[in-house]
Coordinates of C-alpha atoms in Angstrom, one line a residue:
X1 CA 110.3 93.1 79.8
X2 CA 113.3 91.3 81.2
X3 CA 114.3 90.8 84.8
X4 CA 117.2 93.3 84.2
X5 CA 114.6 95.9 83.1
X6 CA 112.6 95.3 86.2
X7 CA 115.7 95.7 88.4
X8 CA 116.4 99.0 86.8
X9 CA 112.8 100.2 87.6
X10 CA 113.2 99.0 91.2
X11 CA 116.6 100.6 91.4
X12 CA 117.8 97.5 93.1
X13 CA 120.2 94.9 91.7
X14 CA 119.8 91.4 93.2
X15 CA 122.8 89.5 94.4
X16 CA 120.8 86.3 94.0
X17 CA 118.6 86.7 90.9
X18 CA 116.9 83.4 91.7
X19 CA 115.1 85.2 94.6
X20 CA 113.6 87.7 92.1
X21 CA 112.6 84.8 89.8
X22 CA 110.9 83.1 92.7
X23 CA 109.0 86.2 93.7
X24 CA 107.6 86.4 90.2
X25 CA 106.5 82.7 90.2
X26 CA 102.7 82.3 90.7
X27 CA 101.3 79.2 92.3
X28 CA 99.7 78.2 89.0
X29 CA 103.2 77.8 87.6
X30 CA 104.9 75.6 90.2
X31 CA 104.5 74.2 93.7
X32 CA 107.6 76.2 94.7
X33 CA 106.2 79.7 94.2
X34 CA 106.1 83.2 95.7
X35 CA 103.6 82.7 98.5
X36 CA 106.2 82.5 101.3
X37 CA 108.0 85.6 100.0
X38 CA 104.6 87.3 99.8
X39 CA 103.9 86.6 103.4
X40 CA 107.3 88.1 104.4
X41 CA 106.9 91.1 102.1
X42 CA 103.4 91.9 103.5
X43 CA 104.9 92.0 107.1
X44 CA 107.8 94.2 106.1
X45 CA 105.6 96.6 104.1
X46 CA 103.3 97.2 107.0
X47 CA 106.2 98.0 109.3
X48 CA 108.0 100.2 106.8
X49 CA 104.8 102.1 105.8
X50 CA 104.1 102.8 109.5
X51 CA 107.7 104.0 110.0
X52 CA 107.5 106.3 107.0
X53 CA 104.2 107.8 108.1
X54 CA 105.5 108.4 111.6
X55 CA 108.6 110.1 110.3
X56 CA 106.6 112.2 107.8
X57 CA 105.8 114.7 110.6
X58 CA 103.7 115.3 113.7
X59 CA 100.6 116.3 111.8
X60 CA 99.3 112.7 111.6
X61 CA 97.5 111.4 114.7
X62 CA 97.5 107.7 115.6
X63 CA 94.1 107.3 113.9
X64 CA 95.3 109.2 110.9
X65 CA 98.4 107.0 110.5
X66 CA 96.3 103.8 110.9
X67 CA 93.9 105.0 108.2
X68 CA 96.8 106.1 105.9
X69 CA 98.7 102.8 106.4
X70 CA 95.6 100.8 105.5
X71 CA 95.3 102.9 102.3
X72 CA 98.9 102.5 101.4
X73 CA 99.1 98.7 101.9
X74 CA 95.7 97.8 100.5
X75 CA 95.6 95.5 97.4
X76 CA 94.3 98.3 95.1
X77 CA 97.3 100.6 95.9
X78 CA 99.8 97.7 95.6
X79 CA 98.3 96.6 92.2
X80 CA 98.6 100.2 91.0
X81 CA 102.3 100.3 91.9
X82 CA 102.9 96.9 90.4
X83 CA 101.2 98.1 87.1
X84 CA 103.5 101.2 87.1
X85 CA 106.5 98.8 87.3
X86 CA 105.0 96.6 84.6
X87 CA 105.4 93.7 87.0
X88 CA 102.7 91.6 85.2
X89 CA 105.0 91.3 82.2
X90 CA 107.5 89.4 84.2
X91 CA 105.2 87.0 86.0
X92 CA 105.5 83.3 85.5
X93 CA 102.2 81.6 85.7
X94 CA 100.3 78.6 84.3
X95 CA 98.6 78.7 80.9
X96 CA 95.1 78.7 82.4
X97 CA 95.9 81.7 84.5
X98 CA 97.5 83.4 81.5
X99 CA 94.4 82.8 79.3
X100 CA 92.1 84.2 82.0
X101 CA 94.1 87.5 82.2
X102 CA 96.2 86.7 85.2
X103 CA 98.9 89.3 84.3
X104 CA 96.3 92.1 84.8
X105 CA 94.5 90.7 87.8
X106 CA 94.8 93.1 90.7
X107 CA 95.1 90.5 93.4
X108 CA 97.9 88.7 91.6
X109 CA 99.8 91.9 90.9
X110 CA 99.5 93.0 94.6
X111 CA 100.7 89.6 95.9
X112 CA 103.6 89.6 93.4
X113 CA 104.7 93.1 94.6
X114 CA 104.7 91.9 98.2
X115 CA 106.7 88.9 97.1
X116 CA 109.3 91.1 95.4
X117 CA 109.6 93.2 98.6
X118 CA 110.1 90.0 100.5
X119 CA 112.8 88.9 98.0
X120 CA 114.6 92.3 98.4
X121 CA 114.5 91.8 102.2
X122 CA 116.1 88.4 101.9
X123 CA 118.6 89.5 99.3
X124 CA 119.7 92.8 100.7
X125 CA 118.3 93.1 104.2
X126 CA 115.8 95.5 105.9
X127 CA 117.7 98.6 104.9
X128 CA 117.5 97.8 101.1
X129 CA 113.9 96.9 101.5
X130 CA 113.1 100.1 103.4
X131 CA 114.7 102.2 100.7
X132 CA 112.7 100.5 98.0
X133 CA 109.4 100.9 99.8
X134 CA 110.2 104.5 100.5
X135 CA 110.8 105.1 96.8
X136 CA 107.6 103.3 95.8
X137 CA 105.4 105.1 98.4
X138 CA 107.1 108.6 98.6
X139 CA 104.8 110.4 96.2
X140 CA 101.7 108.8 97.6
X141 CA 102.6 109.7 101.2
X142 CA 103.5 113.3 100.1
X143 CA 100.0 113.7 98.5
X144 CA 98.0 112.0 101.2
X145 CA 94.7 113.6 102.0
X146 CA 93.6 112.0 105.2
X147 CA 90.2 113.7 105.1
X148 CA 89.3 112.0 101.8
X149 CA 90.1 108.6 103.3
X150 CA 87.6 109.0 106.0
X151 CA 84.0 107.9 105.4
X152 CA 81.1 110.3 105.8
X153 CA 80.1 108.8 109.2
X154 CA 83.6 109.5 110.6
X155 CA 83.7 113.0 109.2
X156 CA 80.2 113.8 110.6
X157 CA 81.2 112.5 114.0
X158 CA 84.4 114.5 114.1
X159 CA 82.5 117.7 113.0
X160 CA 79.9 117.2 115.8
X161 CA 82.6 116.5 118.4
X162 CA 84.5 119.6 117.4
X163 CA 81.3 121.6 117.8
X164 CA 80.7 119.9 121.2
X165 CA 77.5 118.4 120.1
X166 CA 76.0 114.9 120.7
X167 CA 76.8 112.2 118.2
X168 CA 74.2 111.4 115.5
X169 CA 71.6 108.6 115.9
X170 CA 71.0 106.3 113.0
X171 CA 67.5 104.8 112.8
X172 CA 66.1 102.1 110.6
X173 CA 62.9 103.8 109.2
X174 CA 61.8 100.9 107.0
X175 CA 63.0 97.9 105.1
X176 CA 61.9 96.8 101.6
X177 CA 62.1 93.6 99.5
X178 CA 62.8 90.0 100.1
X179 CA 65.7 88.8 102.2
X180 CA 68.0 88.2 99.2
X181 CA 67.2 91.7 97.9
X182 CA 66.7 93.8 101.1
X183 CA 66.8 97.6 101.0
X184 CA 67.1 99.8 104.0
X185 CA 65.8 103.3 104.6
X186 CA 67.9 105.0 107.3
X187 CA 67.4 108.3 109.1
X188 CA 70.3 110.3 110.6
X189 CA 69.1 112.4 113.4
X190 CA 70.9 115.1 115.3
X191 CA 70.4 116.4 118.9
X192 CA 68.5 119.5 117.6
X193 CA 66.1 117.3 115.6
X194 CA 67.7 117.9 112.2
X195 CA 66.9 114.8 110.2
X196 CA 67.8 113.3 106.8
X197 CA 67.1 109.9 105.2
X198 CA 68.9 107.7 102.7
X199 CA 68.1 104.4 101.1
X200 CA 70.5 101.6 100.0
X201 CA 70.8 97.8 99.6
X202 CA 72.9 97.6 102.8
X203 CA 72.3 99.2 106.1
X204 CA 76.0 100.3 106.4
X205 CA 75.9 102.1 103.1
X206 CA 72.6 103.7 103.8
X207 CA 74.0 105.1 107.1
X208 CA 77.1 106.5 105.2
X209 CA 74.8 108.0 102.6
X210 CA 72.7 109.6 105.3
X211 CA 75.8 111.0 107.0
X212 CA 76.9 112.5 103.7
X213 CA 73.5 114.2 103.3
X214 CA 73.7 115.5 106.8
X215 CA 77.1 117.0 106.2
X216 CA 75.6 118.8 103.2
X217 CA 72.6 119.9 105.3
X218 CA 75.0 121.4 107.9
X219 CA 76.9 123.2 105.1
X220 CA 80.1 121.3 105.9
X221 CA 80.3 119.6 102.5
X222 CA 78.6 120.2 99.2

């Protein structure tokens, strides 16, 4: 894919094509690379994503918007968008990085997309960058399911607060194994004595699993 093809996909024509070329230059290719543009693009993306969420309507609370923004600007989401644009095909990188599959590596794709956003900002200003980000995120914002982004502990806490009940207590029932292979058995206990237990290799995951079991026990989720 050529840079002209990419600009068609972005729906943005660079006044200074050298900026786009720089945005697609990985550090393995040259000492002058896309890291500075990536830094700029990351900052602009966070701002614009927050603005778009705020303008999407009053249904999102501050906590909802924070959760949604984190989801939209995380590396996994950015890598998905970069793949949709076939950004990897345009990257300039060293032979070692190419041989190790750098064009498909999520972290590299996410960083490159941020660098492209930074390049658009420098080439066309905040307005052009905002329009591009809105095009890239519009469908994802329209289909956001805030509830699915919340972990089980948060959903359980919100359910109990809505029912005017005390928050759950998480207790370490037992631990198993050596330090390097520790497992935890965690109990989630409610104010009426309802109790479920879960076991996992990390205490945090065991607590989330226990919360998920409790939601099922309460009939909130199946």
